[in-house]
Amino acid sequence: MKSSRYSLFLTRSLSIKVIHLFIFLFLLLLSIQYTVYGDIPASERAALIALYDSTNGDGWTDNSNWKSEPVDVDGFAMPGTENTWYGITVIGDSVERISLYDNNLAGSIPSELENLTNLTQLNLFSNQLTGPIPPELGNLTNLTWLDLSFNELTGAIPPELASLTNLTRLLLASNQLTGSIPPELGDLYNLEELNLFGNQLTGPIPPELGNLTNLTMLHLDFNDLTGTIPPELGDLTNLLYLNLTSNQLTGAIPPVLFDLTTLESLYLTNNQLTGIIPSELENLSNLENLSLAVNQFTGPIPSQLGSLSNLRTIFLFSNQLTGSIPTELGNLSNLEYLYLGNNPLTGTIPQELGNLGNLLYLSLSNNQLTGSIPTELGDLDNLIELGLENNRLASSIPPALGSLNNLEQMHLNGNMLTGEIPSELSSLSNLTDLAVDYNALYTDDAALYTFMDNLNPDWEDTQTVAPENISAGSVTKTSVIIQWTPVTYTNAGCYIIYYSTTSGGPYTYFGTTDDKLDDQMMVTGLNSNTAYYFVVQTQTDSHSYNQNAVVSDYSEEISAVTLNGGGGSGGSCFISTVGF
């Protein structure tokens, strides 16, 4: 009897142990699936739920685990699971980071986020958030990183954000924020990056921003800021990047900015800045990117730029810069972009630019540069774009340009280039954009002609070429009538007739026709019983597509013999001195 009872006891004990083991294993599996990081305060959980509800959480690109089963009575995953919610980081028993960038959040930022008192990072970059920035975010005093960029936020920047003295990054770029930049932001003494790019901010740049001595990056570009650049920005001795592009800033560049020897990028493009470009720019020895384009700067390009050996980009186009291009720019061996177009620069193109072996883009268009295209530009092996249009360049196209194997764009239109186009250009296999219109160029090379026609179909129709079929008509004792076939390009201009008593010249100017429709002219005032040699040039007057009067090469030479002397006269066309 005792043995039977003992057996029953053992059986029951074993069953209880099995049940306890089963319960233990079940709880272990449950704890693996739903790791409990410690319950965050109810106010923090409520703040997360408010964020979800106010930004259409059900429509997020990724909302995994926010409503995983089993759910609490509030409809969200059980308390203690918040660390598994997509974009949420819980450390200890508090939410420390929210990272929901590029996640299709739509709606407003809830003020309840102020309850996340231990939050260090709030990243809602690249969503569809609307409405104002809640001033309550100023209560998140542990925040080091606030990124609300690339949304559709409106209203003013809350001055309460100045309470976030632990912030190292304040990124509000590309929204629709209005009003002025709060001067209180100058209290964010730990700030390393301030990015307000691409809003509708108005008013002056607060001088208080000069207090941000830890700042390395300052983006205020693409707003409607007015006034002058505050000299206090010269106190930002750690600044690497300064971008004030596309505002309405006026006045000169404060000289103290050239004391920022750490600066690597200076972008002041598209403002209304005036004055000269100071030679003190040479102090910015670490500068890699310089953009002062689309302003009202006057005076010369300082030769001291040539000492900034780290420069990769120079954008000075669309100013009122005068003088010549400094030859010292040829020292900038790291330069990749050189844009000097849309200025009244004069002089020749320095052959030293051919030393810029890393150059990718060269634009000198819309200036008043003269002389020839330097053969040395053919040494720019990496060049992708060559823009020399709308200058006063003469002579011929150097065959060396045919060695620019990486060239994709070449614009030589609107100059006074003459002569035969070098056949070497047909080897530019990467060229997709060619413009040589409104010059005095031609080719007899059938392959080159096809190449040119494919890239610039109307090029031939706009060339000022010499007339053909030159002949001598009626010859008298005092005159010779010179005849020709008019050119097809009939823009305003004339034909210029020359004569000589020696074959091949030098030729003496006789006169011009009234226009380019004329097909003959009587040359008078010649000596009798004398052999004369005649050539004709075509001239196209300046017009809206070319600031220059373009003159062709000489036509073929023809000869005739006269009997007696007499007088002569010319037409009414303005005479260019080119080619004389």
Coordinates of C-alpha atoms in Angstrom, one line a residue:
M1 CA 0.0 0.0 0.0
K2 CA 2.8 2.4 0.9
S3 CA 4.6 1.5 -2.3
S4 CA 1.5 2.2 -4.4
R5 CA 1.1 5.6 -2.7
Y6 CA 4.8 6.4 -3.2
S7 CA 4.5 5.5 -6.9
L8 CA 1.5 7.8 -7.2
F9 CA 3.4 10.6 -5.5
L10 CA 6.3 10.2 -7.8
T11 CA 4.1 10.2 -10.8
R12 CA 2.3 13.4 -9.7
S13 CA 5.6 15.1 -8.8
L14 CA 7.0 14.3 -12.2
S15 CA 3.9 15.6 -13.9
I16 CA 4.1 18.9 -12.0
K17 CA 7.8 19.3 -12.9
V18 CA 6.9 18.6 -16.6
I19 CA 4.2 21.2 -16.5
H20 CA 6.6 23.7 -14.8
L21 CA 9.2 23.0 -17.4
F22 CA 6.7 23.5 -20.2
I23 CA 5.6 26.9 -18.7
F24 CA 9.2 27.9 -18.3
L25 CA 10.0 27.1 -21.9
F26 CA 6.8 28.9 -23.1
L27 CA 7.8 32.0 -21.2
L28 CA 11.3 31.8 -22.5
L29 CA 10.1 31.7 -26.1
L30 CA 7.7 34.5 -25.4
S31 CA 10.5 36.6 -23.9
I32 CA 12.6 36.0 -27.0
Q33 CA 9.8 37.1 -29.3
Y34 CA 8.8 40.2 -27.2
T35 CA 12.0 41.4 -25.5
V36 CA 11.2 43.7 -22.7
Y37 CA 13.6 46.6 -22.6
G38 CA 11.8 48.1 -19.6
D39 CA 8.6 50.0 -19.8
I40 CA 9.1 53.6 -21.0
P41 CA 7.0 56.2 -19.2
A42 CA 3.3 56.3 -20.3
S43 CA 3.9 59.9 -21.4
E44 CA 6.6 58.8 -23.8
R45 CA 4.6 56.0 -25.2
A46 CA 1.7 58.5 -25.7
A47 CA 4.1 60.8 -27.5
L48 CA 5.1 58.1 -29.9
I49 CA 1.5 57.2 -30.6
A50 CA 0.7 60.9 -31.1
L51 CA 3.5 61.0 -33.7
Y52 CA 2.1 57.9 -35.5
D53 CA -1.5 59.2 -35.5
S54 CA -0.7 62.8 -36.6
T55 CA 1.5 61.7 -39.5
N56 CA -0.7 58.9 -40.9
G57 CA 1.4 56.1 -39.5
D58 CA -0.8 53.5 -41.3
G59 CA 0.5 55.0 -44.6
W60 CA 4.2 55.0 -43.7
T61 CA 6.5 53.1 -45.9
D62 CA 7.7 51.1 -43.0
N63 CA 5.7 50.9 -39.7
S64 CA 6.8 47.4 -38.7
N65 CA 6.2 46.3 -35.1
W66 CA 4.2 49.4 -34.1
K67 CA 1.0 47.4 -34.1
S68 CA 2.3 43.9 -33.9
E69 CA 0.1 41.3 -32.1
P70 CA -0.6 41.1 -29.2
V71 CA -1.8 44.8 -29.0
D72 CA -2.5 46.8 -25.9
V73 CA -5.9 48.5 -25.4
D74 CA -4.5 51.6 -27.1
G75 CA -4.2 49.6 -30.4
F76 CA -0.4 49.5 -30.4
A77 CA 2.1 46.7 -29.6
M78 CA 2.4 45.9 -25.9
P79 CA 4.3 48.2 -23.5
G80 CA 8.0 47.2 -23.4
T81 CA 8.2 46.5 -27.1
E82 CA 8.8 50.1 -28.2
N83 CA 12.4 49.4 -29.0
T84 CA 11.3 47.1 -31.8
W85 CA 9.1 49.7 -33.4
Y86 CA 10.6 50.8 -36.7
G87 CA 12.6 54.0 -36.3
I88 CA 12.6 54.1 -32.5
T89 CA 15.6 53.5 -30.2
V90 CA 15.0 52.9 -26.5
I91 CA 17.9 52.9 -24.1
G92 CA 17.2 52.0 -20.5
D93 CA 13.6 53.1 -20.0
S94 CA 13.5 56.1 -22.3
V95 CA 13.2 56.9 -26.0
E96 CA 16.6 58.3 -27.1
R97 CA 16.3 58.4 -30.9
I98 CA 13.6 58.7 -33.5
S99 CA 14.8 58.1 -37.1
L100 CA 11.9 58.1 -39.5
Y101 CA 13.5 59.8 -42.5
D102 CA 12.2 59.2 -46.0
N103 CA 9.3 57.1 -44.6
N104 CA 6.3 58.9 -46.1
L105 CA 5.2 60.7 -43.0
A106 CA 2.3 63.0 -43.9
G107 CA 0.7 65.5 -41.5
S108 CA 2.0 67.7 -38.6
I109 CA 4.6 67.2 -35.9
P110 CA 2.7 66.7 -32.6
S111 CA 3.6 68.9 -29.7
E112 CA 3.5 65.8 -27.4
L113 CA 7.0 65.0 -28.6
E114 CA 8.1 67.4 -25.8
N115 CA 7.5 64.6 -23.4
L116 CA 10.5 62.6 -24.8
T117 CA 12.8 64.4 -22.4
N118 CA 15.8 62.1 -23.0
L119 CA 15.6 62.3 -26.8
T120 CA 19.0 63.0 -28.4
Q121 CA 18.1 62.6 -32.0
L122 CA 15.0 63.5 -34.0
N123 CA 15.3 62.7 -37.7
L124 CA 12.2 63.3 -39.8
F125 CA 14.1 64.2 -43.0
S126 CA 12.5 63.9 -46.4
N127 CA 8.9 63.3 -45.6
Q128 CA 5.7 65.2 -46.3
L129 CA 5.2 67.0 -43.0
T130 CA 3.2 70.2 -43.0
G131 CA 2.3 72.9 -40.5
P132 CA 4.6 74.7 -38.1
I133 CA 7.5 73.5 -36.1
P134 CA 6.1 73.1 -32.6
P135 CA 7.8 75.5 -30.2
E136 CA 7.5 72.7 -27.6
L137 CA 10.5 71.0 -29.3
G138 CA 12.5 73.6 -27.4
N139 CA 11.9 71.5 -24.3
L140 CA 13.9 68.6 -25.6
T141 CA 17.1 69.9 -23.9
N142 CA 19.0 66.7 -24.5
L143 CA 18.6 66.9 -28.2
T144 CA 21.9 66.9 -30.2
W145 CA 20.5 66.3 -33.6
L146 CA 17.3 67.8 -35.1
D147 CA 16.7 67.2 -38.8
L148 CA 13.3 68.3 -40.3
S149 CA 14.7 69.0 -43.7
F150 CA 13.0 68.4 -47.0
N151 CA 9.4 68.6 -45.8
E152 CA 6.6 71.1 -46.3
L153 CA 6.8 72.9 -43.0
T154 CA 5.5 76.4 -42.8
G155 CA 5.6 79.3 -40.4
A156 CA 8.5 80.8 -38.5
I157 CA 11.5 79.1 -36.9
P158 CA 10.5 79.0 -33.2
P159 CA 13.0 81.0 -31.1
E160 CA 12.4 78.4 -28.4
L161 CA 14.8 76.2 -30.3
A162 CA 17.5 78.3 -28.8
S163 CA 17.0 76.4 -25.6
L164 CA 18.5 73.3 -27.2
T165 CA 22.0 74.1 -26.2
N166 CA 23.3 70.6 -26.7
L167 CA 22.4 70.7 -30.4
T168 CA 25.3 70.0 -32.8
R169 CA 23.1 69.8 -35.9
L170 CA 20.0 72.0 -36.7
L171 CA 18.8 71.0 -40.2
L172 CA 15.6 72.7 -41.4
A173 CA 16.5 72.9 -45.1
S174 CA 14.1 72.8 -48.0
N175 CA 10.8 73.6 -46.3
Q176 CA 8.5 76.7 -46.7
L177 CA 9.6 78.5 -43.5
T178 CA 9.0 82.2 -43.4
G179 CA 10.0 85.1 -41.2
S180 CA 13.4 86.1 -40.1
I181 CA 16.2 83.9 -38.7
P182 CA 15.8 84.2 -34.9
P183 CA 18.9 85.9 -33.4
E184 CA 18.4 83.6 -30.4
L185 CA 20.0 80.8 -32.5
G186 CA 23.3 82.5 -31.6
D187 CA 22.9 80.8 -28.2
L188 CA 23.4 77.3 -29.6
Y189 CA 27.1 77.4 -28.8
N190 CA 27.6 73.7 -29.5
L191 CA 26.2 73.9 -33.0
E192 CA 28.4 72.5 -35.7
E193 CA 26.0 72.6 -38.6
L194 CA 23.2 75.1 -39.3
N195 CA 21.3 74.4 -42.5
L196 CA 18.4 76.7 -43.4
F197 CA 18.8 76.3 -47.2
G198 CA 15.8 76.5 -49.5
N199 CA 13.1 78.3 -47.4
Q200 CA 11.5 81.7 -47.7
L201 CA 13.3 83.4 -44.9
T202 CA 13.6 87.2 -45.0
G203 CA 15.4 90.0 -43.2
P204 CA 19.1 90.2 -42.4
I205 CA 21.5 87.6 -41.4
P206 CA 21.7 87.9 -37.6
P207 CA 25.2 89.0 -36.4
E208 CA 24.6 86.8 -33.4
L209 CA 25.4 83.8 -35.6
G210 CA 29.0 84.9 -35.2
N211 CA 28.7 83.5 -31.6
L212 CA 28.6 79.9 -33.0
T213 CA 32.3 79.4 -32.8
N214 CA 32.0 75.6 -33.2
L215 CA 30.2 75.9 -36.5
T216 CA 31.8 74.1 -39.4
M217 CA 28.9 74.4 -41.9
L218 CA 26.5 77.3 -42.5
H219 CA 23.9 77.0 -45.2
L220 CA 21.6 80.0 -45.6
D221 CA 21.3 79.7 -49.4
F222 CA 18.1 80.0 -51.5
N223 CA 16.2 82.3 -49.2
D224 CA 15.2 85.9 -49.5
L225 CA 17.7 87.4 -47.0
T226 CA 18.6 91.0 -47.4
G227 CA 21.2 93.5 -46.1
T228 CA 24.9 93.0 -45.9
I229 CA 27.0 90.0 -44.9
P230 CA 27.7 90.6 -41.2
P231 CA 31.4 90.9 -40.4
E232 CA 30.7 88.9 -37.2
L233 CA 30.8 85.8 -39.5
G234 CA 34.5 86.3 -39.5
D235 CA 34.5 85.0 -35.9
L236 CA 33.5 81.5 -37.1
T237 CA 37.1 80.3 -37.0
N238 CA 36.2 76.7 -37.5
L239 CA 34.0 77.2 -40.5
L240 CA 34.7 74.9 -43.4
Y241 CA 31.6 75.7 -45.6
L242 CA 29.7 79.0 -46.1
N243 CA 26.9 79.1 -48.5
L244 CA 24.8 82.3 -48.9
T245 CA 23.8 81.7 -52.5
S246 CA 20.6 83.0 -54.0
N247 CA 19.5 85.7 -51.6
Q248 CA 19.3 89.5 -52.0
L249 CA 22.5 90.4 -50.1
T250 CA 24.2 93.7 -50.9
G251 CA 27.4 95.5 -50.2
A252 CA 31.0 94.2 -50.3
I253 CA 32.4 91.0 -49.0
P254 CA 33.6 91.8 -45.4
P255 CA 37.4 91.7 -45.3
V256 CA 37.3 89.6 -42.1
L257 CA 35.9 86.6 -44.1
F258 CA 39.4 86.3 -45.6
D259 CA 40.7 85.5 -42.2
L260 CA 38.8 82.2 -42.1
T261 CA 41.8 80.1 -43.0
T262 CA 40.0 76.8 -42.4
L263 CA 37.4 77.7 -45.1
E264 CA 37.1 75.1 -47.9
S265 CA 34.0 76.3 -49.7
L266 CA 32.7 79.9 -50.2
Y267 CA 29.5 80.3 -52.1
L268 CA 28.1 83.8 -52.5
T269 CA 26.5 83.3 -56.0
N270 CA 23.4 85.1 -57.2
N271 CA 23.2 88.1 -54.9
Q272 CA 23.7 91.8 -55.4
L273 CA 27.1 92.1 -54.0
T274 CA 29.4 94.8 -55.2
G275 CA 33.0 96.0 -55.0
I276 CA 36.1 94.2 -56.1
I277 CA 37.3 90.7 -55.4
P278 CA 39.9 91.5 -52.8
S279 CA 43.4 90.1 -53.3
E280 CA 43.3 89.0 -49.6
L281 CA 41.4 86.0 -50.9
E282 CA 44.8 84.4 -51.1
N283 CA 44.7 84.0 -47.3
L284 CA 42.1 81.2 -47.8
S285 CA 44.8 78.6 -48.3
N286 CA 42.5 75.7 -47.8
L287 CA 39.8 76.9 -50.2
E288 CA 38.6 74.3 -52.7
N289 CA 35.4 75.9 -54.0
L290 CA 34.9 79.6 -54.8
S291 CA 31.6 80.8 -56.3
L292 CA 31.0 84.6 -56.6
A293 CA 29.0 84.3 -59.8
V294 CA 25.9 86.4 -60.7
N295 CA 26.7 89.5 -58.7
Q296 CA 27.9 93.0 -59.5
F297 CA 31.6 92.6 -58.8
T298 CA 33.9 95.0 -60.7
G299 CA 37.6 95.3 -61.3
P300 CA 40.0 92.6 -62.3
I301 CA 40.3 88.9 -61.4
P302 CA 43.0 89.0 -58.7
S303 CA 46.1 87.2 -59.9
Q304 CA 46.5 85.9 -56.3
L305 CA 43.9 83.3 -57.0
G306 CA 46.7 81.4 -58.7
S307 CA 48.2 80.7 -55.3
L308 CA 45.2 78.8 -53.9
S309 CA 46.6 75.4 -55.0
N310 CA 43.6 73.4 -53.5
L311 CA 41.0 75.1 -55.7
R312 CA 38.8 72.7 -57.7
T313 CA 36.1 75.1 -58.8
I314 CA 36.1 78.8 -59.7
F315 CA 32.7 80.4 -60.6
L316 CA 33.0 84.1 -61.4
F317 CA 30.6 84.3 -64.3
S318 CA 27.9 87.0 -64.8
N319 CA 29.6 89.9 -63.0
Q320 CA 31.2 93.1 -64.4
L321 CA 34.8 92.0 -64.1
T322 CA 37.3 93.7 -66.4
G323 CA 40.8 93.3 -67.5
S324 CA 42.5 90.1 -68.7
I325 CA 42.4 86.5 -67.4
P326 CA 45.4 86.1 -65.1
T327 CA 48.0 83.8 -66.4
E328 CA 48.5 82.6 -62.8
L329 CA 45.4 80.6 -63.0
G330 CA 47.4 78.1 -65.0
N331 CA 49.1 77.2 -61.7
L332 CA 45.9 75.6 -60.3
S333 CA 46.7 72.0 -61.0
N334 CA 43.7 70.7 -59.1
L335 CA 41.2 72.9 -60.9
E336 CA 38.2 71.1 -62.5
Y337 CA 35.7 73.9 -63.2
L338 CA 36.6 77.4 -64.5
Y339 CA 33.6 79.6 -65.4
L340 CA 34.4 83.2 -66.2
G341 CA 31.7 83.9 -68.8
N342 CA 29.4 86.9 -69.0
N343 CA 31.9 89.5 -68.1
P344 CA 33.5 92.2 -70.2
L345 CA 36.9 90.5 -69.9
T346 CA 39.4 91.5 -72.5
G347 CA 42.8 90.4 -73.8
T348 CA 43.8 86.9 -75.0
I349 CA 43.1 83.5 -73.6
P350 CA 46.3 82.6 -71.6
Q351 CA 48.1 79.7 -73.1
E352 CA 48.9 78.7 -69.5
L353 CA 45.4 77.4 -69.1
G354 CA 46.7 74.4 -71.1
N355 CA 48.5 73.4 -67.9
L356 CA 45.3 72.6 -66.1
G357 CA 45.4 68.8 -66.7
N358 CA 42.4 68.1 -64.3
L359 CA 40.1 70.7 -65.9
L360 CA 36.7 69.3 -66.8
Y361 CA 34.8 72.4 -67.7
L362 CA 36.1 75.6 -69.2
S363 CA 33.7 78.5 -70.0
L364 CA 34.9 81.9 -71.1
S365 CA 31.8 82.7 -73.2
N366 CA 30.2 86.1 -73.6
N367 CA 33.3 88.2 -73.0
Q368 CA 35.4 90.4 -75.3
L369 CA 38.4 88.1 -75.6
T370 CA 40.6 88.6 -78.6
G371 CA 43.4 86.8 -80.4
S372 CA 43.4 83.2 -81.3
I373 CA 42.4 80.0 -79.5
P374 CA 45.6 78.7 -77.9
T375 CA 46.9 75.5 -79.3
E376 CA 47.7 74.5 -75.7
L377 CA 44.0 74.0 -74.9
G378 CA 44.5 70.7 -76.8
D379 CA 46.4 69.5 -73.8
L380 CA 43.3 69.4 -71.6
D381 CA 42.9 65.7 -71.9
N382 CA 40.0 65.5 -69.4
L383 CA 38.0 68.4 -70.7
I384 CA 34.3 67.7 -71.1
E385 CA 33.0 71.2 -72.0
L386 CA 34.7 74.0 -73.9
G387 CA 32.7 77.3 -74.1
L388 CA 34.3 80.1 -76.0
E389 CA 31.3 81.5 -77.7
N390 CA 30.4 85.2 -78.2
N391 CA 33.9 86.7 -77.9
R392 CA 36.1 88.4 -80.5
L393 CA 38.4 85.4 -81.3
A394 CA 39.9 85.5 -84.7
S395 CA 42.3 83.2 -86.7
S396 CA 41.5 79.6 -87.3
I397 CA 40.5 76.6 -85.1
P398 CA 43.6 74.9 -83.9
P399 CA 43.8 71.2 -85.1
A400 CA 45.0 70.4 -81.5
L401 CA 41.4 70.6 -80.3
G402 CA 40.8 67.3 -82.2
S403 CA 42.8 65.5 -79.4
L404 CA 40.2 66.3 -76.7
N405 CA 38.9 62.8 -76.6
N406 CA 36.6 63.3 -73.6
L407 CA 35.0 66.5 -75.0
E408 CA 31.2 66.4 -75.1
Q409 CA 30.4 70.1 -75.7
M410 CA 32.3 72.7 -77.8
H411 CA 30.8 76.1 -78.4
L412 CA 32.8 78.5 -80.7
N413 CA 29.9 80.4 -82.2
G414 CA 29.7 84.1 -82.4
N415 CA 33.4 84.9 -83.0
M416 CA 35.4 85.9 -86.0
L417 CA 37.0 82.6 -86.6
T418 CA 38.1 82.0 -90.2
G419 CA 39.5 79.4 -92.5
E420 CA 39.1 75.7 -93.0
I421 CA 37.8 73.7 -90.1
P422 CA 40.6 71.1 -89.2
S423 CA 39.7 67.6 -90.2
E424 CA 41.0 66.4 -86.7
L425 CA 37.7 67.5 -85.2
S426 CA 35.9 64.5 -86.7
S427 CA 37.8 62.3 -84.3
L428 CA 35.9 63.8 -81.3
S429 CA 33.8 60.7 -80.8
N430 CA 32.2 61.8 -77.5
L431 CA 31.1 65.2 -78.9
T432 CA 27.3 65.6 -78.7
D433 CA 26.9 69.4 -78.7
L434 CA 28.8 71.5 -81.3
A435 CA 28.2 75.1 -82.2
V436 CA 30.3 77.0 -84.7
D437 CA 27.6 79.3 -86.1
Y438 CA 28.3 82.9 -87.1
N439 CA 31.9 82.7 -88.0
A440 CA 33.8 82.5 -91.3
L441 CA 34.5 78.8 -91.4
Y442 CA 34.3 76.2 -94.2
T443 CA 35.4 72.7 -95.0
D444 CA 36.0 70.7 -98.2
D445 CA 36.4 67.5 -96.3
A446 CA 33.3 65.3 -97.0
A447 CA 33.7 63.2 -93.8
L448 CA 34.1 66.3 -91.6
Y449 CA 31.2 68.0 -93.3
T450 CA 28.9 65.0 -92.5
F451 CA 30.3 65.0 -88.9
M452 CA 29.6 68.8 -88.5
D453 CA 26.2 68.5 -90.2
N454 CA 25.0 65.8 -87.7
L455 CA 26.0 67.9 -84.7
N456 CA 25.2 71.4 -85.9
P457 CA 22.9 71.1 -88.9
D458 CA 22.7 74.8 -89.8
W459 CA 26.4 75.6 -89.3
E460 CA 27.1 76.2 -92.9
D461 CA 24.1 78.5 -93.5
T462 CA 25.5 81.0 -91.0
Q463 CA 29.1 81.2 -92.1
T464 CA 30.6 84.3 -93.7
V465 CA 32.5 82.8 -96.6
A466 CA 34.1 84.3 -99.6
P467 CA 32.0 84.5 -102.8
E468 CA 32.8 82.1 -105.6
N469 CA 33.1 82.3 -109.4
I470 CA 35.1 85.5 -109.3
S471 CA 35.6 86.9 -112.8
A472 CA 36.5 90.1 -114.7
G473 CA 33.7 91.6 -116.8
S474 CA 34.0 94.6 -118.9
V475 CA 37.5 96.1 -119.0
T476 CA 38.1 99.7 -120.1
K477 CA 41.1 102.0 -120.1
T478 CA 40.2 103.2 -116.6
S479 CA 38.3 100.4 -114.9
V480 CA 37.5 96.7 -114.5
I481 CA 34.1 95.2 -113.5
I482 CA 34.6 92.4 -111.0
Q483 CA 31.8 89.8 -110.8
W484 CA 30.9 86.9 -108.5
T485 CA 28.2 84.6 -107.3
P486 CA 26.6 86.1 -104.1
V487 CA 26.8 84.0 -101.0
T488 CA 23.6 82.3 -99.5
Y489 CA 24.1 83.8 -96.1
T490 CA 22.5 87.2 -96.6
N491 CA 22.4 88.8 -93.2
A492 CA 23.3 92.5 -93.4
G493 CA 26.7 93.1 -94.8
C494 CA 28.6 93.7 -98.0
Y495 CA 31.5 92.6 -100.3
I496 CA 34.9 94.2 -100.0
I497 CA 37.0 94.5 -103.1
Y498 CA 40.8 94.7 -103.2
Y499 CA 43.3 95.0 -106.0
S500 CA 47.1 94.7 -106.4
T501 CA 49.7 94.9 -109.1
T502 CA 51.4 91.8 -107.7
S503 CA 49.8 88.4 -107.7
G504 CA 49.2 87.3 -104.1
G505 CA 49.2 90.9 -102.8
P506 CA 49.7 92.9 -100.7
Y507 CA 46.2 94.1 -101.7
T508 CA 44.9 97.6 -101.6
Y509 CA 41.3 98.3 -100.4
F510 CA 39.1 99.7 -103.1
G511 CA 35.6 99.7 -101.8
T512 CA 32.5 97.9 -100.7
T513 CA 29.1 97.0 -102.2
D514 CA 25.8 98.2 -100.7
D515 CA 24.8 94.7 -99.5
K516 CA 25.3 91.0 -99.9
L517 CA 22.8 90.7 -102.7
D518 CA 25.2 92.5 -105.1
D519 CA 27.1 90.5 -107.6
Q520 CA 29.5 92.9 -109.2
M521 CA 31.4 96.1 -108.7
M522 CA 33.3 98.4 -111.0
V523 CA 36.9 99.1 -109.9
T524 CA 38.1 102.5 -111.2
G525 CA 41.1 104.7 -110.9
L526 CA 43.5 102.1 -112.3
N527 CA 46.6 102.8 -114.4
S528 CA 46.6 102.0 -118.1
N529 CA 48.3 99.0 -119.6
T530 CA 48.8 97.4 -116.2
A531 CA 48.0 93.9 -115.0
Y532 CA 45.9 94.0 -111.9
Y533 CA 44.9 91.2 -109.5
F534 CA 41.6 91.2 -107.6
V535 CA 40.2 89.4 -104.6
V536 CA 36.8 89.8 -102.8
Q537 CA 35.9 89.3 -99.2
T538 CA 32.4 88.9 -97.7
Q539 CA 31.5 90.8 -94.5
T540 CA 28.6 90.2 -92.2
D541 CA 27.8 93.2 -89.9
S542 CA 27.2 92.7 -86.2
H543 CA 23.7 91.5 -85.2
S544 CA 21.9 89.9 -82.3
Y545 CA 23.7 86.6 -82.6
N546 CA 27.2 88.1 -83.0
Q547 CA 28.7 91.2 -81.5
N548 CA 31.3 91.3 -84.2
A549 CA 31.6 92.2 -87.9
V550 CA 32.8 88.9 -89.5
V551 CA 35.0 89.0 -92.6
S552 CA 35.7 85.9 -94.7
D553 CA 39.0 84.8 -96.2
Y554 CA 40.0 86.2 -99.5
S555 CA 38.3 84.8 -102.6
E556 CA 40.3 83.2 -105.3
E557 CA 42.4 85.7 -107.2
I558 CA 41.6 86.8 -110.7
S559 CA 43.5 89.2 -113.0
A560 CA 42.8 91.7 -115.8
V561 CA 44.7 94.3 -117.8
T562 CA 43.7 98.0 -118.1
L563 CA 44.5 100.6 -120.7
N564 CA 44.3 104.1 -119.1
G565 CA 43.8 105.7 -115.6
G566 CA 40.6 107.0 -113.9
G567 CA 38.8 107.4 -110.6
G568 CA 36.8 105.0 -108.4
S569 CA 34.3 104.8 -105.6
G570 CA 33.0 102.3 -103.1
G571 CA 29.7 101.3 -101.4
S572 CA 28.2 102.2 -98.0
C573 CA 29.0 99.1 -95.8
F574 CA 31.0 99.6 -92.6
I575 CA 34.5 98.3 -93.1
S576 CA 36.0 95.9 -90.6
T577 CA 39.8 96.1 -90.2
V578 CA 40.0 92.3 -89.7
G579 CA 42.0 90.6 -92.4
F580 CA 43.5 93.8 -93.9

